[in-house]
mmCIF file of C-alpha atoms and ligand atoms in Angstrom:
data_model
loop_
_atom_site.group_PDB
_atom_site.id
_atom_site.type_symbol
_atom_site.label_atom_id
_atom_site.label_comp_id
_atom_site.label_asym_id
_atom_site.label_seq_id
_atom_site.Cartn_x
_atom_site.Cartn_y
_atom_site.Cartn_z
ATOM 1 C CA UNK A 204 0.225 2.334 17.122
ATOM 2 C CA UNK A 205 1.236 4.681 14.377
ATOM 3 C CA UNK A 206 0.099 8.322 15.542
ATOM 4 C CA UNK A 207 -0.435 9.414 11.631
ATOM 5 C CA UNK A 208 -2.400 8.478 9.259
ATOM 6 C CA UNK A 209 -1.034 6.987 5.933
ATOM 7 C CA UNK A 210 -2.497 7.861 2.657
ATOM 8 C CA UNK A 211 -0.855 6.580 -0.139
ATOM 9 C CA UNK A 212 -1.715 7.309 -3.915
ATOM 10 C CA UNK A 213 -0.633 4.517 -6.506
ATOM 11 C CA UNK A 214 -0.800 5.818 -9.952
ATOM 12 C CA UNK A 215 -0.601 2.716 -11.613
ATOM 13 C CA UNK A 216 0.021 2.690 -15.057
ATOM 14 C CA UNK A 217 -0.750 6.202 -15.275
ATOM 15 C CA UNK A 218 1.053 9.698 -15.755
ATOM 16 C CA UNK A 219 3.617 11.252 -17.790
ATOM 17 C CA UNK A 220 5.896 14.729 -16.932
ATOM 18 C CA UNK A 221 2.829 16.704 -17.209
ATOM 19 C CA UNK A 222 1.217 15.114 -14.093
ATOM 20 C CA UNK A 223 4.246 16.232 -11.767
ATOM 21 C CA UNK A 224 2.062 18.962 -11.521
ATOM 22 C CA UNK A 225 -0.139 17.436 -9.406
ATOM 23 C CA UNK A 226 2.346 15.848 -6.936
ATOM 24 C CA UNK A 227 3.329 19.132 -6.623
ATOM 25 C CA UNK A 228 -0.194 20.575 -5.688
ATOM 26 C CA UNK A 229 -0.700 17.673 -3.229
ATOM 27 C CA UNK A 230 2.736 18.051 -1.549
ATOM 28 C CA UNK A 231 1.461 22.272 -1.092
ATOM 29 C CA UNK A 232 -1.976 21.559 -0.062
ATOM 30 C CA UNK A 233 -1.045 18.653 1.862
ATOM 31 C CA UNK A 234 0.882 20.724 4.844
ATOM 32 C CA UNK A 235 -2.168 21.976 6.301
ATOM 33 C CA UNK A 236 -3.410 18.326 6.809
ATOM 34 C CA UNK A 237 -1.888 15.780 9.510
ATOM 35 C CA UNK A 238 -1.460 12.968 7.517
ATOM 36 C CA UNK A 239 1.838 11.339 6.351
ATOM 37 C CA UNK A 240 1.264 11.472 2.484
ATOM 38 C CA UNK A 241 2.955 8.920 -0.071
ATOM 39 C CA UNK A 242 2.882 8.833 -3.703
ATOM 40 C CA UNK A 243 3.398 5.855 -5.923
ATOM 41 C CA UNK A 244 3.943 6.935 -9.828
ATOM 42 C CA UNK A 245 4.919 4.706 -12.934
ATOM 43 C CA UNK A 246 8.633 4.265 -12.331
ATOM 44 C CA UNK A 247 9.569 6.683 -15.700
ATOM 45 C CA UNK A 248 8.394 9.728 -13.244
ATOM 46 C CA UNK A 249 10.304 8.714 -10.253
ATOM 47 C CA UNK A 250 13.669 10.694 -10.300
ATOM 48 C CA UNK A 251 11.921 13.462 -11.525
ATOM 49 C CA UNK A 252 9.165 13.710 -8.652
ATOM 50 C CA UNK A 253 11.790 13.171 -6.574
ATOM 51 C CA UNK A 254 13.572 16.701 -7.590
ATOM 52 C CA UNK A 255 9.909 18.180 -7.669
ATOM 53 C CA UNK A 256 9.059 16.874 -4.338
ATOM 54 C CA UNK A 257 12.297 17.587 -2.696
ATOM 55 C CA UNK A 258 11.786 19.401 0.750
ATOM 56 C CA UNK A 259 8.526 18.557 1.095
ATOM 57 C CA UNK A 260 7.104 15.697 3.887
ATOM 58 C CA UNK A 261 5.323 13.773 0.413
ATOM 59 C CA UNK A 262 6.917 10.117 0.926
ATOM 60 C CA UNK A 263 7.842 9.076 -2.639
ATOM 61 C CA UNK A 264 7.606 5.221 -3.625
ATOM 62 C CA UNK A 265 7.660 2.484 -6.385
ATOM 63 C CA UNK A 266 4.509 -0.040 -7.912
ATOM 64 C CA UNK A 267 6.720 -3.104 -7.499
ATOM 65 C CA UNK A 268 10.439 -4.029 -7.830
ATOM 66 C CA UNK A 269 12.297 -7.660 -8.442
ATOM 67 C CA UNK A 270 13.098 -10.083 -6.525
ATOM 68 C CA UNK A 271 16.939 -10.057 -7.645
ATOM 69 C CA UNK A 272 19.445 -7.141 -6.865
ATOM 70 C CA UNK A 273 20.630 -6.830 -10.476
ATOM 71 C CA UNK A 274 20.821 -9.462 -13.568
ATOM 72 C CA UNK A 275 19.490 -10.426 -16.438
ATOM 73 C CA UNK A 276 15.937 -9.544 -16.377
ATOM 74 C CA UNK A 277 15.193 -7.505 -18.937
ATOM 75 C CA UNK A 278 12.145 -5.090 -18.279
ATOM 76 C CA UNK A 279 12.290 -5.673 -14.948
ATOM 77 C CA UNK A 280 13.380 -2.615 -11.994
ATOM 78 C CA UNK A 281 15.480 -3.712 -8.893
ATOM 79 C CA UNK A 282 14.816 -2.607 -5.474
ATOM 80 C CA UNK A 283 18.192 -0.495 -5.262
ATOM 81 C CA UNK A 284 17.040 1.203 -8.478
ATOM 82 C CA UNK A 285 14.058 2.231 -6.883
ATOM 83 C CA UNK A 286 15.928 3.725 -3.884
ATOM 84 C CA UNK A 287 18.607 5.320 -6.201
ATOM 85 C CA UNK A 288 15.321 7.211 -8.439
ATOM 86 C CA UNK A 289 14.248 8.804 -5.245
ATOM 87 C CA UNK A 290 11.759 6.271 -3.731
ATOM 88 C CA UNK A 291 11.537 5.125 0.307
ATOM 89 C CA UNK A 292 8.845 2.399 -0.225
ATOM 90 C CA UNK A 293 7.403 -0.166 -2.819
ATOM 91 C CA UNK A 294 4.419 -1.666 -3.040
ATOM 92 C CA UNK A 295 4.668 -5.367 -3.237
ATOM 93 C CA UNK A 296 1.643 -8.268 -3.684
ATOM 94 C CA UNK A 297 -0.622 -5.662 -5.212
ATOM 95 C CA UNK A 298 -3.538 -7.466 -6.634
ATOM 96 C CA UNK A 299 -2.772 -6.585 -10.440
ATOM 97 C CA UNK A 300 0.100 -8.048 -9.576
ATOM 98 C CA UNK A 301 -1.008 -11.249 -7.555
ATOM 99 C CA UNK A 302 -3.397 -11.406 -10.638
ATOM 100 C CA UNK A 303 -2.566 -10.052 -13.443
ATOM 101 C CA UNK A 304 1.235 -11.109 -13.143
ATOM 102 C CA UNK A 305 0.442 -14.279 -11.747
ATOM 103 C CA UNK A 306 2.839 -13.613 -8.483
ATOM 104 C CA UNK A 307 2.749 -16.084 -6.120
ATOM 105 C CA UNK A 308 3.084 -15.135 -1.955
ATOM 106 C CA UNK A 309 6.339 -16.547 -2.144
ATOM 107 C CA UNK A 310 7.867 -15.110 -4.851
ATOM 108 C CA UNK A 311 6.277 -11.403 -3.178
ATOM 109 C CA UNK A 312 8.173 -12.535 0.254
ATOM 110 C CA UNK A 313 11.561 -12.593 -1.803
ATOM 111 C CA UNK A 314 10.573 -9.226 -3.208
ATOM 112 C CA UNK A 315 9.547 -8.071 0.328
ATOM 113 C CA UNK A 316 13.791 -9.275 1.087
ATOM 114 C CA UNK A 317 15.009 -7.627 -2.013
ATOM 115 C CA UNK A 318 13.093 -4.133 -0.611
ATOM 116 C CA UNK A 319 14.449 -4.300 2.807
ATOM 117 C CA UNK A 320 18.176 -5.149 1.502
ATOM 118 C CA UNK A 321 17.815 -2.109 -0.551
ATOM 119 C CA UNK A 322 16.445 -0.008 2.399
ATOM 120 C CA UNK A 323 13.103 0.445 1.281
ATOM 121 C CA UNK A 324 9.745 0.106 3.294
ATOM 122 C CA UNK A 325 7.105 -2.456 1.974
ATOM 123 C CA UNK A 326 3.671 -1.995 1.911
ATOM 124 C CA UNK A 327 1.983 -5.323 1.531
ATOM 125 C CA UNK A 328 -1.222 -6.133 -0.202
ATOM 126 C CA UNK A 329 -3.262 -8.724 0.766
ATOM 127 C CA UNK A 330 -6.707 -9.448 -0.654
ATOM 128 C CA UNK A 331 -9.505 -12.298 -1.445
ATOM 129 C CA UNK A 332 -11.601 -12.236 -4.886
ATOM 130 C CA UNK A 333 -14.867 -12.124 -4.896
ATOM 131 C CA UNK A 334 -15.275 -15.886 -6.025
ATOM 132 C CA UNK A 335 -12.994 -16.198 -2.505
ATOM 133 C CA UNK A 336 -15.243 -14.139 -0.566
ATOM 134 C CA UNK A 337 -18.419 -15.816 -1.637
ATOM 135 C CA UNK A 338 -17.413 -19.637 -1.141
ATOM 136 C CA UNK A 339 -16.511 -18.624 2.817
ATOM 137 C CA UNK A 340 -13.164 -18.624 2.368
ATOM 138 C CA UNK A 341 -11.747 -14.869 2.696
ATOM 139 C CA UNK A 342 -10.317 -15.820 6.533
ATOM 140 C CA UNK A 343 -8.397 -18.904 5.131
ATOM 141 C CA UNK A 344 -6.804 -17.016 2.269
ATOM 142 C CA UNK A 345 -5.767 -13.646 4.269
ATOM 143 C CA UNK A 346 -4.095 -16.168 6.644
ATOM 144 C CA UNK A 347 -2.130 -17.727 3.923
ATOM 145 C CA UNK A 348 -1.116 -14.719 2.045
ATOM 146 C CA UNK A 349 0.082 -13.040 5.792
ATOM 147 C CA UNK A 350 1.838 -16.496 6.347
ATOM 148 C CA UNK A 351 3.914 -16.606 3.305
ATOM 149 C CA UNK A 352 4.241 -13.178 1.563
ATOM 150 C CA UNK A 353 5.466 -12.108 4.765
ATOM 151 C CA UNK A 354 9.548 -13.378 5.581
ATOM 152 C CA UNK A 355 10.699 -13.313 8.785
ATOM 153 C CA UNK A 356 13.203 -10.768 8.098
ATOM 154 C CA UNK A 357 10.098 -7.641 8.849
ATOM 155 C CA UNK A 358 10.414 -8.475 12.555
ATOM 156 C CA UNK A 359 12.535 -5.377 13.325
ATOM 157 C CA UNK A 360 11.861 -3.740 9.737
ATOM 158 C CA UNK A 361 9.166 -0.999 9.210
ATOM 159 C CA UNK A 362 6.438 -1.908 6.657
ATOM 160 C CA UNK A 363 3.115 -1.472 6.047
ATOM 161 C CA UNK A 364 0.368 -4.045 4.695
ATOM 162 C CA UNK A 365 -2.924 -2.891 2.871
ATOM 163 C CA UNK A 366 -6.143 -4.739 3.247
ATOM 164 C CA UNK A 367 -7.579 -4.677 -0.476
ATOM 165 C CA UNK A 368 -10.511 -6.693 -1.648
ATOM 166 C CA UNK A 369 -9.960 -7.612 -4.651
ATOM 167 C CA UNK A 370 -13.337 -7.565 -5.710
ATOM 168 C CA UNK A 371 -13.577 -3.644 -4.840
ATOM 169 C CA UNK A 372 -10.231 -2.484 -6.509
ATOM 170 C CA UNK A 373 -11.256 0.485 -9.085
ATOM 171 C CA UNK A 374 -15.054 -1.673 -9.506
ATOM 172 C CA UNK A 375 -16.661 1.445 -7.062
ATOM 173 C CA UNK A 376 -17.743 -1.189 -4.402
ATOM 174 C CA UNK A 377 -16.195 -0.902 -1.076
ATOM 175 C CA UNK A 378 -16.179 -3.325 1.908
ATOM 176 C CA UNK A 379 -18.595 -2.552 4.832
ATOM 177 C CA UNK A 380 -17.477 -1.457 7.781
ATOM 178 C CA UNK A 381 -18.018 -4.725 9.574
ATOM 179 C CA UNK A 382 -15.692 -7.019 6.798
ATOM 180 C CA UNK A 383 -12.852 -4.663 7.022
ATOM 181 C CA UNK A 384 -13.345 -4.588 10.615
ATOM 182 C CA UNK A 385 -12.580 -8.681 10.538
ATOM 183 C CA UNK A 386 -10.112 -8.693 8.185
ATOM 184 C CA UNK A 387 -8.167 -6.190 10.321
ATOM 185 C CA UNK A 388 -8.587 -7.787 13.274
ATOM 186 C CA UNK A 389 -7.446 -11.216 11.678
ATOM 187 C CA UNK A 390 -4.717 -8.632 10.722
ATOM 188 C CA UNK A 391 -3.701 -7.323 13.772
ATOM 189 C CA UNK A 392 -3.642 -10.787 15.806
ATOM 190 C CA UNK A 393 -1.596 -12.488 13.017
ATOM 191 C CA UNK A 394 1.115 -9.657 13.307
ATOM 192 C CA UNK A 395 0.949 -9.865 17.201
ATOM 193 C CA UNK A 396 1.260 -13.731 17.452
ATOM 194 C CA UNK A 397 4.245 -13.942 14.844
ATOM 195 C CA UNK A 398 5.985 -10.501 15.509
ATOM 196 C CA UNK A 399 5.205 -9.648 18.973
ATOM 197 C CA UNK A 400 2.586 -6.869 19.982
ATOM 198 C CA UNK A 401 5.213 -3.846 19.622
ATOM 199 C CA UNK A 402 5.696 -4.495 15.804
ATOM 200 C CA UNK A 403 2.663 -1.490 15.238
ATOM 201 C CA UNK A 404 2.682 -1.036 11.124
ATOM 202 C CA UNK A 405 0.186 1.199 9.544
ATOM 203 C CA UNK A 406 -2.395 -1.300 8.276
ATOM 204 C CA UNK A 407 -4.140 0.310 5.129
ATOM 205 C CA UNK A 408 -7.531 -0.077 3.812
ATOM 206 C CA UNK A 409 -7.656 -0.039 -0.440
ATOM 207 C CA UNK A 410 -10.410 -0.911 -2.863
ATOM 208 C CA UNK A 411 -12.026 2.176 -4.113
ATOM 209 C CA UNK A 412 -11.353 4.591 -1.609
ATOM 210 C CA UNK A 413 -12.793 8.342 -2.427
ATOM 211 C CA UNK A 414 -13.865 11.723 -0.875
ATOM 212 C CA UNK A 415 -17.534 10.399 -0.012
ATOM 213 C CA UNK A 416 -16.123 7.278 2.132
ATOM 214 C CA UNK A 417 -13.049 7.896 3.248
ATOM 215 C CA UNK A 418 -14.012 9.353 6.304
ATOM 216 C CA UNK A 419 -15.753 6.646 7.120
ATOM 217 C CA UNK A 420 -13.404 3.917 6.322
ATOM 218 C CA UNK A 421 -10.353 5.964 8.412
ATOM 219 C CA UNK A 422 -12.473 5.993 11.372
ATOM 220 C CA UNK A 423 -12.905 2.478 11.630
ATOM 221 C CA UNK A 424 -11.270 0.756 14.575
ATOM 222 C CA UNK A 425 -7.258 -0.021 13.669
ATOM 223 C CA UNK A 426 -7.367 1.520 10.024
ATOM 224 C CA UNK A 427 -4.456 3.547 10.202
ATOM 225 C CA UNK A 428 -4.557 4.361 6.438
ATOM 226 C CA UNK A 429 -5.247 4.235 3.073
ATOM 227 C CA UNK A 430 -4.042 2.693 -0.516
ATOM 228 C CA UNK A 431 -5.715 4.857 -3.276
ATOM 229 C CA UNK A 432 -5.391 4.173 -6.611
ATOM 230 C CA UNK A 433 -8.090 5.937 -9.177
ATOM 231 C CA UNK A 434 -9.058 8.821 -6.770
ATOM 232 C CA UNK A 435 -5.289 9.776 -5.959
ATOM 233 C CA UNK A 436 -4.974 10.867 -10.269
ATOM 234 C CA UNK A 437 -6.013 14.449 -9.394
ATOM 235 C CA UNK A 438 -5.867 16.931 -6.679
ATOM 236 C CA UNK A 439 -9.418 17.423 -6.436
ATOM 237 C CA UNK A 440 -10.395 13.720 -5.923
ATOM 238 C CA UNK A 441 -6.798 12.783 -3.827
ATOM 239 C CA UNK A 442 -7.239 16.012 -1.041
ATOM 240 C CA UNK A 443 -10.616 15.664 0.319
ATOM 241 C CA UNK A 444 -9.111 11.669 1.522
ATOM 242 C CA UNK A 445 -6.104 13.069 3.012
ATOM 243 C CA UNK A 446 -8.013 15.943 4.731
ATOM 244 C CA UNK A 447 -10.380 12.821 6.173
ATOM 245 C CA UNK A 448 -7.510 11.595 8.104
ATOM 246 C CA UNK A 449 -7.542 15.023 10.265
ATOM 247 C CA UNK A 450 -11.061 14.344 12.010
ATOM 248 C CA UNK A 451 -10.751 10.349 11.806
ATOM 249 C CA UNK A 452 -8.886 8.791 15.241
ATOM 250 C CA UNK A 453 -5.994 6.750 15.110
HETATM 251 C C1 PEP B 518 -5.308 0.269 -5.551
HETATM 252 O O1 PEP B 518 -4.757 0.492 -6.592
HETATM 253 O O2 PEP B 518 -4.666 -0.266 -4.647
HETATM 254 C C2 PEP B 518 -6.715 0.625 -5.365
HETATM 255 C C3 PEP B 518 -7.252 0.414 -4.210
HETATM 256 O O3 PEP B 518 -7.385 1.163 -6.452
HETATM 257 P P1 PEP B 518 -8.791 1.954 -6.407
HETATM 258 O O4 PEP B 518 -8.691 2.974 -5.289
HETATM 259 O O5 PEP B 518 -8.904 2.596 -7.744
HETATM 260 O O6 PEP B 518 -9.859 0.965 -6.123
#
C-alpha cells in the first residue's frame, strides 16, 4: 500500500493568475502535514503554477487531456502539452466529463494511453448516478467502468483511480461509510484479480469532501486519499482535509 496519503484539489473551471496565490499558501502550509498534495487548475494556470510551485513537494496536474498526441483538434490539450506546462498527472473519466462531455470508458482508456505515452500519472474516476445507485445497479456499473476505462498498459504504470458518486459531486451529500467501504473493496479485488496484488495505487474517495468529513472518510479501511473539488478553491477550506490525512491510518 501507498504509505501517504493523496489529496488532490481539482479546480475545475475555476481560477485565474490571482488564485496562484493560494497554491502558493497550500504548498507553505502544506510542509508541516504528511500528505502528498496535488493540485489540478484550469490548464491557462498551469505553466505558471508550475514556476510558483517550483521546489516545493505540491504535485501539479491537468483536468483532462486528448486522446491523440497532436492533430487537428481544435480546443482540445494533448497529454505531452500537459507534461511540457509543468503537470505530472491528469485526471481522466471525471464525471463532468463522463457526463457532461458524453465520454465513453473507452474513449477515457485511450486517454488513459495517451497520459502514460506522455509520462504522466492517471487518476481515474469512476462513479454511478444516483438513478444507478437506486435501481441496484452501482456494483454492475463500477465493474464495467474498471473493465474498460482501464487498458492493460497500467500493469507496471503508476496511477491512481477515485471513487466518486456521482450523485454527491459538489450536491453536499457524501457516501456513508459503509457504500464507500463496498465500492472500495469491489475496487481493490478488481485491481488484484487483473493486475496482480503488488499493483498498490492510491484509491481516492471524491464527492463533496470538506473539513467536517474528511477525517472520517480518510480513516476508512483502504481510502488512501482524496479528490476535492469545491473545498480545495481556498486555503481555509483545502488545509483542514490535508491536515486530516496526519491522524487518519493508511
Ligand atoms: C470533484 O470535482 O471531483 C469533486 C469531488 O467535487 P466536490 O468535492 O466539489 O464534490
Amino acid at each position: 500500500m501507498p504509505h501517504r496519503h493523496l489529496i488532490a484539489g481539482n479546480w475545475k473551471m475555476n481560477g485565474v493568475k490571482a488564485s496562484l496565490a493560494v497554491a502558493e499558501a497550500i504548498a507553505a502550509q502544506s510542509r508541516s502535514h504528511s500528505a502528498r498534495v496535488a493540485l489540478f487548475p484550469p490548464a491557462t494556470l498551469l505553466p505558471l503554477m508550475a514556476d510558483v510551485l517550483k521546489g516545493t513537494d505540491i504535485i501539479l496536474g491537468g483536468q483532462d487531456c486528448h486522446h491523440a498526441d497532436s492533430g487537428a483538434y481544435t480546443g482540445d490539450i494533448s497529454a505531452a502539452m500537459l507534461k511540457d506546462a509543468g503537470a505530472s498527472m491528469v485526471i481522466l473519466g471525471h464525471s463532468e466529463r463522463r457526463h457532461g462531455h458524453l465520454e465513453p470508458c473507452a474513449l477515457v482508456a485511450r486517454k488513459v494511453q495517451a497520459a502514460l505515452r506522455a509520462g504522466l500519472e492517471p487518476i481515474i474516476c469512476i462513479g454511478e448516478t444516483l438513478d444507478q445507485r437506486q435501481g441496484g445497479l452501482t456494483i454492475p456499473v463500477l465493474s464495467r467502468q474498471l473493465a474498460d476505462s482501464l487498458p492493460d498498459e497500467l500493469a507496471d504504470r503508476p496511477f491512481q483511480v477515485s471513487y466518486e458518486p456521482v450523485w454527491a459531486i459538489g450536491t453536499g451529500l457524501i457516501a456513508s461509510d459503509a457504500q464507500i467501504l463496498e465500492a472500495f473493496a469491489l475496487i481493490r479485488r478488481y485491481l488484484d484479480q487483473r493486475f496482480g496484488a503488488h499493483v498498490a495505487p492510491h484509491l481516492l474517495y471524491g464527492g463533496s469532501v470538506k473539513a467536517s468529513n474528511a477525517g472520517q472518510v480518510l480513516a476508512l479501511e483502504g481510502v488512501s486519499g482524496a479528490l476535492v473539488g469545491g473545498a480545495s478553491l481556498t486555503v481555509e477550506d483545502f488545509m483542514p482535509i490535508i491536515a486530516a490525512a496526519d491522524i487518519a491510518p493508511v
